[in-house]
Amino acid sequence: MRRVLILGGTAEARALAAELTALPGLHVVSSLAGRVNNPRLPVGEVREGGFGGPDGLAAYLADERVDALVDATHPFAQRMTASAAAASAATGVPLLVLRRPGWQESAGDTWQRVDSLQAAAALLRPGARVFLTTGRRSLSLFTGLPGVWLLARSVDPPEPPVPPDVHVLLDRGPYTVEGERALIREHALTVLVTKDSGGTLTAAKLTAARELGLPVIMVNRPPLPPGVHLVDTVAAAATWAAAPA
Ligand code: NAP
């Protein structure tokens, strides 16, 4: 049996687990960070919780005799990806990174790209009513800005206390363009702040923003560790994991 570990927490990781568990000769384990209440679970075997940094992951790879490691985490899960690259280098277990393509600006969009959440917050001006979709752990970077009101949408609630200039909306998508348009209108939002997550599940907000002329502050993805083997489709990752070079 070829033993494959998928670092997950994304729709692509779940799709990959479904494809690989259906193949003969593979033993597949999906790993989740264990941060989200009631996570969407992949099919097949699942383990939860951090490994304890690169050394912990390297020990896990050796103990579990993992033959192939697929990092299918979110494009902004930078620590996990760095850890995967370091553990792969230390153990010789081959690593593939699966990343969905980023979003591309198209006609009618007004996007401003920035390299960090801090840079996004620095662009907000008094009077802004912000549609904030960068995750609950980034909320503190955006609160307390003079004259800035936030509609913060996240899967799980942020740590209390939530300041008065924030309205929290708990939702995990997928979202519709109609729903996003209604939200923008209902709260008279003037700017969207989002990470360049890519994919279809959360892209409706970008279409709604384009239609309503809402400017977008788009936080670029962090860079990948140098030299990693990268693919952008589940099919390519499945082919690699079933028969790693
Ligand atoms: P991160 O900052 O890169 O990771 C922080 C720590 O969490 C890692 O060092 C690792 O702990 C642990 N960890 C992360 N992903 C893990 C996994 N799949 N399995 C086991 N441990 C994991 O990651 P994050 O941004 O907090 O993301 C956490 C999870 O949520 C990931 O699975 C990611 O795919 C998913 N997710 C993230 C985002 C996002 O915007 N960042 C959005 C949607 C889903 P140790 O060092 O102890 O091993």
XYZ file of N, CA and C and ligand atoms in Angstrom:
783
model
N 0.840 -1.199 0.000
C 0.000 0.000 0.000
C 0.878 1.254 0.000
N 0.585 2.172 -0.923
C 1.267 3.471 -0.912
C 0.543 4.380 0.070
N 1.299 4.958 0.990
C 0.662 5.738 2.057
C 0.785 7.235 1.725
N -0.364 7.869 1.634
C -0.425 9.279 1.220
C -1.017 10.112 2.349
N -0.353 11.199 2.679
C -0.893 12.152 3.658
C -1.302 13.424 2.928
N -2.562 13.827 3.103
C -3.063 15.078 2.513
C -3.209 16.103 3.622
N -2.524 17.219 3.489
C -2.738 18.337 4.413
C -3.928 19.111 3.865
N -4.997 19.190 4.617
C -6.263 19.617 4.043
C -6.831 20.909 4.599
N -8.161 20.936 4.652
C -8.861 22.137 5.105
C -9.416 22.953 3.955
N -9.442 22.365 2.754
C -9.964 23.063 1.574
C -10.885 22.118 0.789
N -11.664 22.710 -0.120
C -12.525 21.903 -0.990
C -11.680 20.989 -1.876
N -10.520 21.505 -2.333
C -9.650 20.701 -3.202
C -9.101 19.489 -2.440
N -8.774 19.681 -1.183
C -8.258 18.563 -0.384
C -9.339 17.496 -0.213
N -10.574 17.932 -0.027
C -11.669 16.954 0.109
C -11.890 16.210 -1.207
N -11.825 16.940 -2.314
C -12.013 16.292 -3.618
C -10.882 15.294 -3.879
N -9.667 15.665 -3.501
C -8.521 14.772 -3.699
C -8.669 13.518 -2.834
N -9.084 13.702 -1.592
C -9.282 12.540 -0.706
C -10.331 11.611 -1.300
N -11.395 12.163 -1.847
C -12.449 11.338 -2.440
C -11.896 10.551 -3.627
N -11.083 11.217 -4.458
C -10.517 10.515 -5.627
C -9.552 9.420 -5.209
N -8.678 9.736 -4.259
C -7.620 8.782 -3.911
C -8.146 7.597 -3.120
N -9.130 7.835 -2.246
C -9.640 6.708 -1.447
C -10.383 5.701 -2.330
N -10.816 6.159 -3.500
C -11.510 5.240 -4.412
C -10.528 4.366 -5.205
N -9.226 4.683 -5.132
C -8.238 3.921 -5.911
C -7.705 2.742 -5.096
N -7.442 1.621 -5.747
C -6.849 0.492 -5.028
C -5.370 0.765 -4.732
N -4.857 0.160 -3.695
C -3.421 0.218 -3.410
C -2.963 1.479 -2.707
N -3.895 2.320 -2.296
C -3.516 3.553 -1.602
C -4.124 3.577 -0.196
N -3.316 4.021 0.754
C -3.835 4.282 2.097
C -3.747 5.796 2.297
N -4.901 6.438 2.444
C -4.956 7.906 2.435
C -5.418 8.434 3.789
N -4.670 9.394 4.315
C -5.079 10.078 5.544
C -5.144 11.572 5.250
N -6.239 12.198 5.650
C -6.353 13.662 5.538
C -6.086 14.277 6.894
N -5.352 15.386 6.884
C -5.026 16.074 8.130
C -5.706 17.437 8.181
N -6.364 17.713 9.296
C -7.001 19.020 9.506
C -6.373 19.684 10.719
N -6.348 21.014 10.695
C -5.733 21.758 11.799
C -6.558 21.649 13.079
N -7.866 21.446 12.927
C -8.721 21.329 14.110
C -9.102 22.670 14.709
N -9.104 23.705 13.884
C -9.401 25.058 14.384
C -10.878 25.437 14.264
N -11.570 24.829 13.273
C -12.932 25.236 12.954
C -13.912 24.299 13.662
N -14.967 24.873 14.244
C -16.023 24.026 14.810
C -16.765 23.349 13.667
N -17.086 22.089 13.832
C -17.818 21.327 12.813
C -17.220 21.487 11.412
N -15.954 21.115 11.217
C -15.371 21.259 9.873
C -16.063 20.330 8.887
N -16.011 20.718 7.611
C -16.466 19.794 6.576
C -15.417 18.683 6.504
N -15.846 17.458 6.673
C -14.873 16.362 6.738
C -14.692 15.703 5.377
N -13.456 15.355 5.043
C -13.242 14.570 3.817
C -13.683 13.127 4.056
N -13.890 12.397 2.966
C -14.142 10.964 3.123
C -12.829 10.295 3.506
N -12.940 9.134 4.133
C -11.746 8.373 4.492
C -11.209 8.762 5.858
N -9.975 8.317 6.106
C -9.364 8.507 7.426
C -8.948 9.964 7.635
N -9.210 10.473 8.826
C -8.891 11.875 9.142
C -8.143 11.924 10.475
N -7.100 12.772 10.536
C -6.473 13.100 11.811
C -6.596 14.612 12.003
N -6.632 15.036 13.263
C -6.816 16.479 13.512
C -5.764 17.010 14.465
N -5.384 18.274 14.254
C -4.471 18.976 15.156
C -3.101 19.156 14.539
N -2.375 20.171 15.031
C -1.033 20.457 14.519
C -0.078 19.299 14.802
N 1.035 19.284 14.071
C 2.033 18.223 14.219
C 3.121 18.628 15.215
N 3.185 19.920 15.526
C 4.280 20.410 16.361
C 5.446 20.904 15.523
N 5.114 21.694 14.493
C 6.170 22.295 13.667
C 6.774 21.295 12.698
N 7.797 21.743 11.927
C 8.413 20.876 10.912
C 8.974 19.580 11.485
N 9.578 19.654 12.682
C 10.154 18.430 13.275
C 9.058 17.432 13.621
N 7.950 17.972 14.136
C 6.820 17.088 14.480
C 6.242 16.429 13.239
N 6.140 17.194 12.166
C 5.618 16.615 10.917
C 6.607 15.585 10.369
N 7.903 15.883 10.428
C 8.908 14.928 9.950
C 8.805 13.624 10.742
N 8.618 13.726 12.048
C 8.481 12.522 12.882
C 7.219 11.753 12.499
N 6.147 12.481 12.243
C 4.887 11.824 11.840
C 5.092 11.077 10.516
N 5.751 11.716 9.564
C 5.968 11.087 8.250
C 6.757 9.781 8.396
N 7.754 9.822 9.294
C 8.571 8.615 9.508
C 7.769 7.551 10.255
N 7.101 7.956 11.348
C 6.355 6.987 12.171
C 5.267 6.302 11.364
N 4.593 7.079 10.520
C 3.452 6.535 9.757
C 3.892 5.988 8.397
N 5.187 6.002 8.139
C 5.760 5.479 6.879
C 5.029 6.071 5.657
N 4.901 7.380 5.688
C 4.211 8.079 4.585
C 5.107 8.067 3.347
N 4.536 7.717 2.209
C 5.288 7.661 0.943
C 5.181 8.952 0.143
N 4.076 9.668 0.312
C 3.866 10.886 -0.488
C 3.042 11.882 0.325
N 3.448 13.138 0.250
C 2.792 14.198 1.024
C 2.204 15.222 0.056
N 0.918 15.491 0.179
C 0.288 16.517 -0.655
C -0.160 17.650 0.251
N 0.377 18.827 0.010
C -0.067 20.012 0.752
C -1.201 20.644 -0.048
N -2.433 20.369 0.401
C -3.608 20.951 -0.264
C -4.271 21.949 0.672
N -3.455 22.605 1.488
C -4.012 23.596 2.416
C -4.379 24.876 1.664
N -5.015 25.767 2.381
C -5.424 27.054 1.812
C -4.188 27.854 1.397
N -4.298 28.648 0.303
C -3.130 29.420 -0.161
C -2.541 30.346 0.906
N -3.319 30.664 1.950
C -2.797 31.544 2.997
C -2.336 30.774 4.241
N -2.336 29.445 4.174
C -1.833 28.640 5.305
C -0.314 28.540 5.183
N 0.343 29.665 5.375
C 1.766 29.789 5.049
C 2.663 28.955 5.969
N 2.296 28.889 7.254
C 3.141 28.138 8.199
C 3.099 26.657 7.897
N 1.900 26.154 7.594
C 1.778 24.723 7.307
C 2.562 24.364 6.044
N 2.485 25.230 5.046
C 3.198 24.960 3.793
C 4.713 24.996 4.006
N 5.175 25.948 4.798
C 6.615 26.014 5.108
C 7.042 24.765 5.865
N 6.195 24.331 6.778
C 6.490 23.147 7.576
C 6.556 21.905 6.692
N 5.624 21.820 5.732
C 5.600 20.673 4.823
C 6.883 20.630 3.987
N 7.313 21.781 3.492
C 8.533 21.832 2.672
C 9.750 21.424 3.502
N 9.827 21.905 4.730
C 10.977 21.574 5.585
C 10.965 20.090 5.954
N 9.792 19.550 6.281
C 9.714 18.133 6.682
C 10.023 17.225 5.495
N 9.581 17.635 4.306
C 9.873 16.856 3.109
C 11.382 16.832 2.854
N 12.021 17.998 2.985
C 13.477 18.065 2.768
C 14.214 17.223 3.796
N 13.719 17.210 5.028
C 14.419 16.479 6.099
C 14.257 14.971 5.962
N 13.119 14.528 5.448
C 12.831 13.080 5.443
C 12.996 12.442 4.068
N 12.989 13.273 3.018
C 13.011 12.713 1.662
C 11.650 12.265 1.167
N 10.601 12.472 1.970
C 9.257 12.133 1.495
C 8.859 13.171 0.446
N 8.515 12.732 -0.780
C 8.211 13.723 -1.822
C 6.965 14.543 -1.490
N 7.052 15.824 -1.838
C 5.968 16.772 -1.534
C 5.422 17.356 -2.819
N 4.102 17.409 -2.896
C 3.429 18.142 -3.969
C 2.549 19.199 -3.321
N 2.557 20.405 -3.875
C 1.649 21.448 -3.385
C 0.522 21.606 -4.403
N -0.693 21.459 -3.911
C -1.888 21.677 -4.746
C -2.495 23.015 -4.350
N -2.526 23.943 -5.306
C -3.120 25.260 -5.050
C -4.076 25.602 -6.176
N -5.289 25.943 -5.818
C -6.207 26.446 -6.848
C -5.654 27.771 -7.388
N -5.919 28.076 -8.668
C -5.420 29.354 -9.207
C -6.009 30.547 -8.447
N -5.259 31.623 -8.427
C -5.769 32.856 -7.812
C -6.806 33.509 -8.705
N -7.492 34.515 -8.159
C -8.493 35.248 -8.941
C -7.809 36.270 -9.840
N -8.444 36.522 -10.984
C -7.905 37.497 -11.943
C -8.888 38.647 -12.102
N -8.359 39.857 -12.147
C -9.189 41.027 -12.383
C -9.726 40.984 -13.816
N -10.989 41.355 -14.001
C -11.523 41.395 -15.368
C -12.223 42.734 -15.605
N -12.693 42.937 -16.853
C -13.284 44.229 -17.229
C -14.391 44.604 -16.253
N -14.364 45.856 -15.796
C -15.390 46.324 -14.870
C -14.967 46.233 -13.414
N -13.872 45.527 -13.143
C -13.376 45.432 -11.769
C -12.540 46.652 -11.405
N -12.585 47.027 -10.119
C -11.671 48.055 -9.613
C -10.954 47.441 -8.421
N -9.841 46.805 -8.702
C -9.101 46.121 -7.642
C -7.819 46.884 -7.338
N -7.470 46.841 -6.057
C -6.156 47.312 -5.653
C -5.478 46.131 -4.955
N -4.334 45.709 -5.478
C -3.645 44.566 -4.878
C -2.634 45.053 -3.848
N -2.601 44.349 -2.710
C -1.627 44.660 -1.657
C -0.995 43.346 -1.193
N 0.137 43.458 -0.506
C 0.870 42.244 -0.131
C 0.605 41.782 1.290
N -0.203 42.522 2.037
C -0.439 42.075 3.416
C -1.782 42.612 3.902
N -2.283 41.983 4.938
C -3.515 42.453 5.573
C -3.299 43.845 6.170
N -2.106 44.088 6.710
C -1.797 45.405 7.291
C -1.876 46.485 6.217
N -1.358 46.159 5.027
C -1.388 47.136 3.929
C -2.838 47.389 3.494
N -3.676 46.354 3.555
C -5.093 46.527 3.216
C -5.749 47.475 4.216
N -5.492 47.264 5.494
C -6.095 48.111 6.537
C -5.649 49.564 6.376
N -4.392 49.756 5.965
C -3.850 51.115 5.837
C -4.533 51.904 4.723
N -5.204 51.218 3.811
C -5.876 51.911 2.697
C -7.277 52.406 3.066
N -7.799 51.965 4.202
C -9.186 52.316 4.544
C -9.269 53.723 5.106
N -10.251 54.476 4.614
C -10.379 55.886 4.973
C -11.659 56.108 5.782
N -11.726 57.197 6.575
C -12.957 57.484 7.331
C -14.172 57.508 6.404
N -15.256 56.935 6.873
C -16.477 56.861 6.067
C -16.626 55.528 5.354
N -15.542 54.736 5.317
C -15.613 53.445 4.608
C -16.540 52.494 5.366
N -17.357 51.798 4.591
C -18.176 50.701 5.138
C -17.675 49.438 4.438
N -16.984 48.610 5.228
C -16.124 47.570 4.654
C -16.777 46.193 4.734
N -16.761 45.510 3.613
C -17.140 44.100 3.559
C -15.824 43.337 3.766
N -15.637 42.778 4.968
C -14.355 42.180 5.348
C -14.489 40.664 5.384
N -13.734 39.980 4.515
C -13.865 38.520 4.415
C -12.506 37.840 4.587
N -11.644 38.449 5.391
C -10.276 37.928 5.500
C -10.098 36.956 6.667
N -11.172 36.645 7.382
C -11.063 35.657 8.454
C -11.056 36.301 9.824
N -11.593 35.542 10.803
C -11.790 36.130 12.139
C -10.478 36.493 12.825
N -9.398 35.754 12.487
C -8.146 36.035 13.197
C -7.475 37.321 12.730
N -7.953 37.864 11.596
C -7.365 39.117 11.120
C -8.181 40.334 11.558
N -9.299 40.082 12.257
C -10.231 41.185 12.541
C -9.564 42.338 13.302
N -8.698 42.008 14.262
C -8.121 43.065 15.107
C -7.292 44.067 14.288
N -6.799 43.649 13.114
C -6.026 44.578 12.276
C -6.897 45.686 11.698
N -8.211 45.415 11.628
C -9.113 46.337 10.939
C -10.010 47.123 11.890
N -10.012 46.761 13.174
C -10.884 47.455 14.117
C -10.197 48.716 14.645
N -11.035 49.671 15.070
C -10.509 50.886 15.683
C -9.956 51.885 14.682
N -10.150 51.648 13.399
C -9.709 52.642 12.412
C -10.734 53.776 12.410
N -10.284 55.038 12.462
C -11.236 56.136 12.618
C -12.278 56.178 11.499
N -13.558 56.170 11.895
C -14.650 56.340 10.930
C -14.867 55.152 10.015
N -14.291 53.997 10.340
C -14.434 52.819 9.475
C -15.372 51.816 10.139
N -16.395 51.411 9.396
C -17.363 50.419 9.892
C -17.136 49.115 9.143
N -17.278 47.982 9.855
C -16.948 46.684 9.255
C -18.119 45.713 9.299
N -18.396 45.089 8.187
C -19.211 43.879 8.165
C -18.213 42.732 8.020
N -17.987 42.003 9.107
C -16.949 40.958 9.110
C -17.628 39.598 9.003
N -17.361 38.926 7.899
C -17.973 37.610 7.711
C -16.928 36.524 7.953
N -17.306 35.557 8.799
C -16.371 34.471 9.096
C -17.145 33.193 9.408
N -16.410 32.077 9.377
C -17.033 30.770 9.615
C -17.378 30.628 11.095
N -16.422 30.930 11.957
C -16.621 30.872 13.407
C -16.536 32.285 13.976
N -17.139 32.513 15.151
C -17.107 33.873 15.710
C -15.709 34.305 16.123
N -15.408 35.614 15.990
C -14.121 36.114 16.477
C -14.097 36.097 18.002
N -12.884 36.204 18.539
C -12.739 36.282 19.996
C -13.469 37.508 20.518
N -14.303 37.368 21.563
C -14.905 38.564 22.143
C -13.849 39.341 22.932
N -14.061 40.625 23.246
C -15.238 41.400 22.872
C -15.144 41.914 21.431
N -16.290 41.952 20.752
C -16.325 42.507 19.393
C -16.622 44.001 19.515
N -15.741 44.848 18.959
C -15.932 46.303 19.095
C -17.228 46.782 18.431
N -17.728 47.956 18.839
C -19.012 48.440 18.315
C -18.991 48.807 16.831
N -17.792 49.011 16.265
C -17.734 49.370 14.842
C -17.733 48.139 13.935
N -18.096 46.970 14.519
C -18.076 45.722 13.744
C -19.417 45.013 13.849
N -19.918 44.590 12.697
C -21.069 43.689 12.672
C -20.563 42.352 12.162
N -20.726 41.300 12.986
C -20.214 39.977 12.600
C -21.320 39.170 11.944
N -20.982 38.566 10.835
C -21.922 37.708 10.111
C -21.286 36.334 10.014
N -21.912 35.333 10.632
C -21.352 33.981 10.601
C -21.940 33.220 9.426
N -21.064 32.773 8.539
C -21.503 32.029 7.353
C -20.274 31.352 6.775
N -20.474 30.236 6.089
C -19.329 29.548 5.511
C -19.459 29.324 4.012
N -20.538 29.848 3.415
C -20.698 29.691 1.971
C -21.053 28.265 1.629
N -21.105 27.895 0.343
C -20.860 28.789 -0.788
C -21.932 29.883 -0.887
N -21.568 30.969 -1.539
C -22.411 32.150 -1.630
C -22.921 32.345 -3.059
N -24.046 33.066 -3.190
C -24.572 33.367 -4.525
C -24.361 34.851 -4.821
N -24.306 35.185 -6.104
C -24.149 36.594 -6.500
C -25.336 37.402 -5.986
N -26.509 36.824 -6.098
C -27.724 37.509 -5.626
C -27.623 37.830 -4.130
N -27.182 36.840 -3.370
C -27.055 37.024 -1.921
C -26.000 38.070 -1.584
N -24.885 38.040 -2.290
C -23.802 39.003 -2.028
C -24.242 40.423 -2.401
N -24.972 40.527 -3.501
C -25.481 41.835 -3.932
C -26.425 42.406 -2.863
N -27.292 41.551 -2.352
C -28.255 41.986 -1.332
C -27.523 42.460 -0.076
N -26.468 41.731 0.288
C -25.700 42.082 1.486
C -25.018 43.442 1.318
N -24.436 43.659 0.155
C -23.735 44.922 -0.122
C -24.722 46.093 -0.046
N -25.899 45.872 -0.613
C -26.922 46.940 -0.607
C -27.465 47.159 0.800
N -27.814 46.079 1.467
C -28.445 46.171 2.792
C -27.570 46.963 3.760
N -26.255 46.747 3.698
C -25.354 47.393 4.651
C -24.654 48.609 4.047
N -25.071 49.014 2.845
C -24.487 50.179 2.166
C -22.959 50.110 2.167
N -22.426 48.942 1.788
C -20.976 48.726 1.841
C -20.296 49.506 0.718
N -19.093 50.006 1.010
C -18.402 50.850 0.023
C -17.108 50.238 -0.486
N -16.610 49.181 0.170
C -15.365 48.554 -0.278
C -15.333 47.108 0.224
N -14.767 46.221 -0.604
C -14.592 44.812 -0.230
C -13.113 44.550 0.037
N -12.822 43.937 1.178
C -11.448 43.534 1.471
C -11.412 42.007 1.547
N -10.597 41.406 0.695
C -10.549 39.946 0.631
C -9.135 39.455 0.362
N -8.885 38.231 0.761
C -7.630 37.575 0.379
C -7.835 36.913 -0.980
N -6.754 36.762 -1.743
C -6.840 36.120 -3.063
C -6.872 34.601 -2.885
N -8.002 34.138 -2.357
C -8.125 32.709 -2.078
C -8.300 31.912 -3.362
N -8.955 32.497 -4.359
C -9.246 31.765 -5.587
C -10.393 30.784 -5.371
N -10.755 30.088 -6.474
C -11.823 29.096 -6.375
C -13.193 29.694 -6.594
N -14.168 28.817 -6.666
C -15.526 29.250 -6.998
C -16.413 29.451 -5.775
N -16.095 28.788 -4.663
C -17.027 28.779 -3.528
C -17.279 30.165 -2.949
N -16.269 31.037 -3.023
C -16.409 32.365 -2.417
C -16.225 33.494 -3.443
N -16.329 33.151 -4.733
C -16.066 34.153 -5.781
C -17.266 35.051 -6.067
N -18.454 34.703 -5.580
C -19.654 35.483 -5.913
C -19.531 36.938 -5.453
N -18.808 37.168 -4.347
C -18.660 38.545 -3.845
C -17.943 39.424 -4.875
N -17.038 38.823 -5.651
C -16.287 39.601 -6.643
C -17.188 40.004 -7.807
N -18.068 39.091 -8.197
C -19.030 39.405 -9.267
C -19.983 40.492 -8.789
N -20.485 40.340 -7.573
C -21.414 41.343 -7.028
C -20.725 42.699 -6.931
N -19.470 42.713 -6.484
C -18.726 43.974 -6.371
C -18.578 44.625 -7.746
N -18.260 43.822 -8.755
C -18.115 44.348 -10.125
C -19.436 44.972 -10.583
N -20.522 44.248 -10.375
C -21.829 44.720 -10.841
C -22.241 46.022 -10.153
N -21.882 46.151 -8.877
C -22.317 47.331 -8.115
C -21.251 48.428 -8.081
N -20.144 48.204 -8.787
C -19.094 49.231 -8.838
C -18.330 49.384 -7.537
N -18.303 48.322 -6.738
C -17.617 48.394 -5.435
C -16.120 48.143 -5.626
N -15.256 49.026 -5.125
C -13.818 48.740 -5.217
C -13.430 47.566 -4.309
N -12.373 46.867 -4.721
C -11.906 45.680 -3.995
C -10.453 45.872 -3.603
N -10.153 45.626 -2.345
C -8.750 45.545 -1.918
C -8.422 44.059 -1.811
N -7.519 43.609 -2.677
C -7.204 42.191 -2.821
C -5.833 41.903 -2.212
N -5.822 41.086 -1.174
C -4.542 40.753 -0.527
C -3.890 39.596 -1.287
N -2.696 39.844 -1.799
C -1.974 38.825 -2.565
C -1.602 37.632 -1.690
N -1.418 36.497 -2.346
C -0.984 35.291 -1.650
C 0.446 35.421 -1.154
N 0.741 34.782 -0.035
C 2.148 34.751 0.375
C 2.931 33.872 -0.598
N 4.242 34.106 -0.738
C 5.028 33.287 -1.671
C 5.159 31.852 -1.174
N 5.336 30.919 -2.120
C 5.583 29.519 -1.760
C 7.060 29.345 -1.419
N 7.395 28.347 -0.622
C 8.818 28.054 -0.400
C 9.483 27.770 -1.746
N 10.758 28.120 -1.898
C 11.408 27.931 -3.203
C 11.477 26.459 -3.595
N 11.283 26.221 -4.890
C 11.544 24.889 -5.443
C 10.458 23.856 -5.238
N 9.296 24.252 -4.686
C 8.275 23.216 -4.470
C 7.619 22.825 -5.795
N 7.196 21.576 -5.868
C 6.487 21.061 -7.041
C 5.022 21.448 -6.883
N 4.528 22.257 -7.835
C 3.202 22.859 -7.685
C 2.276 22.410 -8.810
N 1.031 22.048 -8.469
C -0.010 21.823 -9.484
C -1.243 22.606 -9.058
N -2.150 22.836 -10.021
C -3.335 23.632 -9.662
C -4.659 22.900 -9.924
N -4.577 21.590 -10.183
C -5.831 20.839 -10.311
C -5.781 19.589 -9.447
N -6.978 19.192 -9.011
C -7.102 17.975 -8.206
C -6.676 16.768 -9.042
N -7.027 16.776 -10.326
C -6.685 15.646 -11.191
C -5.171 15.458 -11.264
N -4.431 16.556 -11.425
C -2.960 16.452 -11.498
C -2.393 15.957 -10.171
N -2.965 16.416 -9.073
C -2.482 15.964 -7.759
C -2.788 14.485 -7.563
N -3.937 14.032 -8.026
C -4.311 12.620 -7.870
C -3.357 11.729 -8.663
N -3.023 12.156 -9.877
C -2.093 11.380 -10.706
C -0.739 11.269 -10.016
N -0.273 12.380 -9.485
C 1.037 12.396 -8.803
C 1.013 11.520 -7.548
N -0.050 11.665 -6.744
C -0.097 10.949 -5.463
C -0.212 9.446 -5.671
N -0.862 9.053 -6.735
C -1.025 7.621 -6.999
C 0.292 6.992 -7.458
N 1.160 7.787 -8.062
C 2.435 7.260 -8.541
C 3.492 8.341 -8.476
N 3.947 8.730 -7.272
C 4.912 9.832 -7.175
C 6.229 9.457 -7.852
N 6.843 10.462 -8.445
C 8.096 10.215 -9.175
C 9.184 9.776 -8.193
P -1.179 28.115 9.196
O -1.183 29.457 9.816
O -0.295 27.862 8.054
O -0.881 26.982 10.254
C -0.722 27.213 11.631
C -0.479 25.865 12.276
O -1.679 25.077 12.259
C 0.532 25.019 11.517
O 1.842 25.394 11.858
C 0.149 23.629 11.969
O 0.559 23.387 13.297
C -1.360 23.720 12.019
N -2.005 23.303 10.765
C -2.399 24.074 9.723
N -2.974 23.330 8.776
C -2.946 22.059 9.219
C -3.406 20.825 8.699
N -4.042 20.747 7.504
N -3.209 19.701 9.440
C -2.586 19.770 10.651
N -2.149 20.908 11.196
C -2.331 22.037 10.493
O -2.653 27.690 8.758
P -4.032 28.475 8.925
O -4.044 29.603 7.963
O -4.270 28.683 10.387
O -5.026 27.361 8.358
C -5.420 26.285 9.191
C -6.273 25.334 8.356
O -7.407 26.027 7.847
C -5.542 24.735 7.160
O -5.903 23.372 7.098
C -6.074 25.507 5.973
O -6.118 24.713 4.809
C -7.475 25.877 6.448
N -7.973 27.141 5.893
C -7.247 28.285 6.048
C -7.730 29.471 5.517
C -6.949 30.744 5.606
O -7.433 31.781 5.120
N -5.755 30.753 6.168
C -8.970 29.483 4.858
C -9.692 28.297 4.715
C -9.180 27.128 5.257
P 1.947 22.646 13.647
O 3.015 23.625 13.358
O 1.785 22.307 15.074
O 2.034 21.427 12.760
